[in-house]
PDB file of C-alpha atoms in Angstrom:
ATOM      1  CA  MET V 855      50.851 -52.768  12.729  1.00 94.00           C
ATOM      2  CA  ILE V 856      50.052 -49.363  14.228  1.00 96.00           C
ATOM      3  CA  ARG V 857      48.996 -46.717  11.710  1.00 97.00           C
ATOM      4  CA  LYS V 858      46.887 -43.606  11.322  1.00 96.00           C
ATOM      5  CA  ALA V 859      43.140 -44.278  11.229  1.00 96.00           C
ATOM      6  CA  THR V 860      41.437 -43.680   7.878  1.00 95.00           C
ATOM      7  CA  LEU V 861      37.840 -43.285   6.737  1.00 95.00           C
ATOM      8  CA  LYS V 862      37.961 -46.894   5.518  1.00 96.00           C
ATOM      9  CA  ASP V 863      38.532 -48.004   9.133  1.00 97.00           C
ATOM     10  CA  LEU V 864      35.451 -46.290  10.564  1.00 96.00           C
ATOM     11  CA  ASP V 865      32.992 -49.179  10.226  1.00 96.00           C
ATOM     12  CA  GLN V 866      35.374 -51.565  11.994  1.00 97.00           C
ATOM     13  CA  ILE V 867      36.148 -48.971  14.679  1.00 97.00           C
ATOM     14  CA  VAL V 868      32.439 -48.468  15.369  1.00 96.00           C
ATOM     15  CA  MET V 869      31.885 -52.241  15.559  1.00 95.00           C
ATOM     16  CA  LEU V 870      34.675 -52.510  18.146  1.00 95.00           C
ATOM     17  CA  GLU V 871      33.339 -49.508  20.041  1.00 93.00           C
ATOM     18  CA  ASN V 872      29.858 -51.030  20.240  1.00 92.00           C
ATOM     19  CA  ALA V 873      31.245 -54.385  21.373  1.00 91.00           C
ATOM     20  CA  ILE V 874      33.414 -52.878  24.125  1.00 89.00           C
ATOM     21  CA  PHE V 875      31.705 -49.778  25.517  1.00 85.00           C
ATOM     22  CA  LYS V 876      28.176 -49.108  26.712  1.00 79.00           C
ATOM     23  CA  ASP V 877      28.564 -45.325  26.408  1.00 77.00           C
ATOM     24  CA  ASN V 878      29.779 -45.649  22.839  1.00 83.00           C
ATOM     25  CA  TRP V 879      30.560 -43.100  20.166  1.00 91.00           C
ATOM     26  CA  THR V 880      28.827 -42.970  16.790  1.00 91.00           C
ATOM     27  CA  LYS V 881      30.473 -43.174  13.393  1.00 94.00           C
ATOM     28  CA  GLN V 882      29.892 -39.426  13.043  1.00 95.00           C
ATOM     29  CA  SER V 883      31.669 -38.776  16.362  1.00 94.00           C
ATOM     30  CA  PHE V 884      34.723 -40.728  15.236  1.00 95.00           C
ATOM     31  CA  GLN V 885      34.725 -39.035  11.832  1.00 95.00           C
ATOM     32  CA  ALA V 886      34.529 -35.608  13.468  1.00 95.00           C
ATOM     33  CA  ALA V 887      37.476 -36.521  15.694  1.00 94.00           C
ATOM     34  CA  MET V 888      39.401 -37.772  12.683  1.00 93.00           C
ATOM     35  CA  ASP V 889      38.835 -34.447  10.907  1.00 92.00           C
ATOM     36  CA  MET V 890      40.097 -32.301  13.794  1.00 94.00           C
ATOM     37  CA  GLU V 891      43.552 -30.836  13.422  1.00 92.00           C
ATOM     38  CA  ASP V 892      44.610 -31.383  17.039  1.00 94.00           C
ATOM     39  CA  THR V 893      43.856 -35.106  17.223  1.00 96.00           C
ATOM     40  CA  LEU V 894      45.922 -38.211  16.731  1.00 96.00           C
ATOM     41  CA  PHE V 895      43.773 -41.195  15.822  1.00 97.00           C
ATOM     42  CA  LEU V 896      45.598 -44.500  15.448  1.00 98.00           C
ATOM     43  CA  VAL V 897      44.545 -48.075  14.787  1.00 98.00           C
ATOM     44  CA  ALA V 898      46.217 -51.409  15.430  1.00 98.00           C
ATOM     45  CA  ALA V 899      45.617 -53.719  12.490  1.00 96.00           C
ATOM     46  CA  GLU V 900      46.269 -57.322  11.571  1.00 94.00           C
ATOM     47  CA  GLY V 901      46.215 -57.222   7.806  1.00 91.00           C
ATOM     48  CA  MET V 902      43.011 -55.400   6.888  1.00 92.00           C
ATOM     49  CA  THR V 903      41.343 -56.064  10.256  1.00 96.00           C
ATOM     50  CA  VAL V 904      41.282 -53.317  12.892  1.00 97.00           C
ATOM     51  CA  VAL V 905      41.936 -54.936  16.288  1.00 98.00           C
ATOM     52  CA  GLY V 906      42.264 -51.737  18.319  1.00 97.00           C
ATOM     53  CA  TYR V 907      42.282 -47.965  18.237  1.00 98.00           C
ATOM     54  CA  ALA V 908      43.398 -44.989  20.297  1.00 98.00           C
ATOM     55  CA  LEU V 909      42.550 -41.306  20.158  1.00 98.00           C
ATOM     56  CA  LEU V 910      44.335 -38.275  21.570  1.00 97.00           C
ATOM     57  CA  TYR V 911      43.294 -34.614  21.704  1.00 97.00           C
ATOM     58  CA  ALA V 912      46.190 -32.146  22.034  1.00 96.00           C
ATOM     59  CA  ALA V 913      46.204 -28.553  23.243  1.00 95.00           C
ATOM     60  CA  ALA V 914      49.559 -26.789  23.506  1.00 93.00           C
ATOM     61  CA  ASP V 915      51.873 -29.112  25.472  1.00 95.00           C
ATOM     62  CA  GLU V 916      49.077 -31.234  26.993  1.00 97.00           C
ATOM     63  CA  ALA V 917      46.955 -34.044  25.609  1.00 97.00           C
ATOM     64  CA  ASP V 918      43.995 -36.118  26.710  1.00 98.00           C
ATOM     65  CA  ILE V 919      43.960 -39.724  25.601  1.00 98.00           C
ATOM     66  CA  THR V 920      40.216 -40.170  25.320  1.00 95.00           C
ATOM     67  CA  LYS V 921      39.909 -43.594  23.713  1.00 95.00           C
ATOM     68  CA  VAL V 922      41.938 -46.784  23.945  1.00 96.00           C
ATOM     69  CA  ALA V 923      40.222 -49.985  22.867  1.00 96.00           C
ATOM     70  CA  VAL V 924      41.366 -53.454  21.858  1.00 96.00           C
ATOM     71  CA  ALA V 925      39.154 -56.307  20.659  1.00 95.00           C
ATOM     72  CA  PRO V 926      38.573 -58.745  23.542  1.00 91.00           C
ATOM     73  CA  MET V 927      40.159 -61.683  21.672  1.00 92.00           C
ATOM     74  CA  GLN V 928      43.264 -59.580  20.919  1.00 93.00           C
ATOM     75  CA  ARG V 929      44.006 -58.364  24.439  1.00 91.00           C
ATOM     76  CA  ARG V 930      47.252 -59.096  26.263  1.00 90.00           C
ATOM     77  CA  LYS V 931      49.157 -59.122  22.975  1.00 93.00           C
ATOM     78  CA  GLY V 932      50.642 -55.644  23.348  1.00 94.00           C
ATOM     79  CA  TYR V 933      48.244 -53.757  21.081  1.00 97.00           C
ATOM     80  CA  GLY V 934      46.977 -51.399  23.784  1.00 96.00           C
ATOM     81  CA  ALA V 935      50.450 -50.547  25.051  1.00 96.00           C
ATOM     82  CA  ASN V 936      51.771 -50.061  21.518  1.00 97.00           C
ATOM     83  CA  LEU V 937      48.878 -47.774  20.607  1.00 98.00           C
ATOM     84  CA  VAL V 938      49.425 -45.597  23.681  1.00 98.00           C
ATOM     85  CA  MET V 939      53.201 -45.494  23.205  1.00 97.00           C
ATOM     86  CA  GLN V 940      52.722 -44.421  19.576  1.00 97.00           C
ATOM     87  CA  LEU V 941      50.363 -41.648  20.694  1.00 97.00           C
ATOM     88  CA  VAL V 942      53.128 -40.426  23.012  1.00 96.00           C
ATOM     89  CA  VAL V 943      55.850 -40.699  20.353  1.00 95.00           C
ATOM     90  CA  GLN V 944      53.767 -38.880  17.745  1.00 95.00           C
ATOM     91  CA  GLY V 945      52.434 -36.385  20.285  1.00 95.00           C
ATOM     92  CA  LYS V 946      55.962 -35.458  21.300  1.00 94.00           C
ATOM     93  CA  THR V 947      56.720 -34.429  17.700  1.00 93.00           C
ATOM     94  CA  ARG V 948      53.819 -31.961  18.066  1.00 93.00           C
ATOM     95  CA  GLY V 949      55.248 -30.523  21.280  1.00 94.00           C
ATOM     96  CA  VAL V 950      53.098 -32.507  23.717  1.00 96.00           C
ATOM     97  CA  HIS V 951      54.819 -33.308  27.021  1.00 96.00           C
ATOM     98  CA  HIS V 952      51.926 -33.992  29.424  1.00 98.00           C
ATOM     99  CA  TYR V 953      49.497 -36.846  28.741  1.00 98.00           C
ATOM    100  CA  TYR V 954      46.325 -37.520  30.739  1.00 98.00           C
ATOM    101  CA  LEU V 955      43.717 -40.253  30.630  1.00 98.00           C
ATOM    102  CA  GLU V 956      40.870 -41.628  32.699  1.00 97.00           C
ATOM    103  CA  VAL V 957      40.294 -45.321  33.299  1.00 96.00           C
ATOM    104  CA  ARG V 958      37.586 -47.154  35.222  1.00 95.00           C
ATOM    105  CA  ASP V 959      38.627 -47.815  38.804  1.00 96.00           C
ATOM    106  CA  SER V 960      37.760 -51.501  38.334  1.00 96.00           C
ATOM    107  CA  ASN V 961      39.792 -51.894  35.117  1.00 95.00           C
ATOM    108  CA  GLU V 962      42.880 -53.342  36.782  1.00 96.00           C
ATOM    109  CA  PRO V 963      44.405 -54.786  33.578  1.00 94.00           C
ATOM    110  CA  ALA V 964      44.331 -51.377  31.855  1.00 95.00           C
ATOM    111  CA  ARG V 965      45.627 -49.576  34.948  1.00 97.00           C
ATOM    112  CA  ALA V 966      48.510 -52.058  35.189  1.00 96.00           C
ATOM    113  CA  MET V 967      49.322 -51.599  31.491  1.00 96.00           C
ATOM    114  CA  TYR V 968      49.375 -47.811  31.817  1.00 97.00           C
ATOM    115  CA  LYS V 969      51.662 -48.074  34.865  1.00 97.00           C
ATOM    116  CA  ARG V 970      54.054 -50.352  32.939  1.00 96.00           C
ATOM    117  CA  ILE V 971      54.266 -47.687  30.224  1.00 94.00           C
ATOM    118  CA  GLY V 972      55.054 -45.029  32.836  1.00 95.00           C
ATOM    119  CA  PHE V 973      51.720 -43.417  33.704  1.00 97.00           C
ATOM    120  CA  GLU V 974      51.085 -42.468  37.330  1.00 97.00           C
ATOM    121  CA  GLU V 975      47.767 -42.294  39.136  1.00 98.00           C
ATOM    122  CA  VAL V 976      47.214 -38.659  40.109  1.00 98.00           C
ATOM    123  CA  GLY V 977      43.562 -38.395  41.106  1.00 97.00           C
ATOM    124  CA  THR V 978      39.987 -39.604  40.941  1.00 97.00           C
ATOM    125  CA  ARG V 979      36.821 -38.360  39.260  1.00 96.00           C
ATOM    126  CA  LYS V 980      33.867 -39.479  41.371  1.00 96.00           C
ATOM    127  CA  ASN V 981      31.000 -41.166  39.515  1.00 94.00           C
ATOM    128  CA  TYR V 982      32.600 -40.333  36.168  1.00 92.00           C
ATOM    129  CA  TYR V 983      31.273 -43.368  34.294  1.00 90.00           C
ATOM    130  CA  ASP V 984      27.684 -44.483  33.773  1.00 86.00           C
ATOM    131  CA  GLU V 985      26.380 -48.011  33.240  1.00 81.00           C
ATOM    132  CA  PRO V 986      27.571 -48.942  35.786  1.00 86.00           C
ATOM    133  CA  LYS V 987      28.228 -45.800  37.783  1.00 91.00           C
ATOM    134  CA  GLU V 988      31.908 -45.831  38.692  1.00 93.00           C
ATOM    135  CA  ASP V 989      34.834 -43.597  39.570  1.00 96.00           C
ATOM    136  CA  ALA V 990      37.573 -42.837  37.066  1.00 96.00           C
ATOM    137  CA  VAL V 991      41.230 -42.963  37.998  1.00 98.00           C
ATOM    138  CA  ILE V 992      43.120 -40.044  36.441  1.00 98.00           C
ATOM    139  CA  MET V 993      46.547 -41.013  35.149  1.00 98.00           C
ATOM    140  CA  LYS V 994      49.371 -38.807  33.878  1.00 98.00           C
ATOM    141  CA  PHE V 995      52.546 -39.344  31.884  1.00 97.00           C
ATOM    142  CA  GLU V 996      55.239 -36.714  31.308  1.00 95.00           C
ATOM    143  CA  VAL V 997      57.974 -36.871  28.717  1.00 90.00           C
ATOM    144  CA  GLY V 998      60.967 -34.636  28.070  1.00 75.00           C
ATOM    145  CA  VAL V 999      60.040 -31.950  30.579  1.00 60.00           C
ATOM    146  CA  LYS V1000      62.843 -29.731  31.894  1.00 52.00           C
ATOM    147  CA  GLU V1001      62.391 -27.248  34.699  1.00 48.00           C
ATOM    148  CA  CYS V1002      63.906 -23.795  34.112  1.00 41.00           C
TER     149      CYS V1002
END
């Protein structure tokens, strides 16, 4: 089930974050994001267990998807794609039409998933990631945009 993240989810989110990322966020960072008006913060849950999360920051008609994470044992089950698609669906109700994200150049499974959803690779950020140093691939998705 995909649902809005709550304060009760924070400990599980931080545990996932620490298990997946080396440049991880703190509990306070996630709570601050949760409290911001222009964010969408969703979790994928199996019962009471958080198996993934995704975070979006919106500004006008654009949004940055800054976090997408799924527990290693729960990958390839559709959680990541469902989280991102729900960010887009809920973002659209807020007037967001342009979605951006960065993904490690070497993260082929994530890049393939984003492409299946409809994201396109539009650029590169050199040496964007640390530990290990690596480029980021910039990806973009547009929804419901009409030219005047």
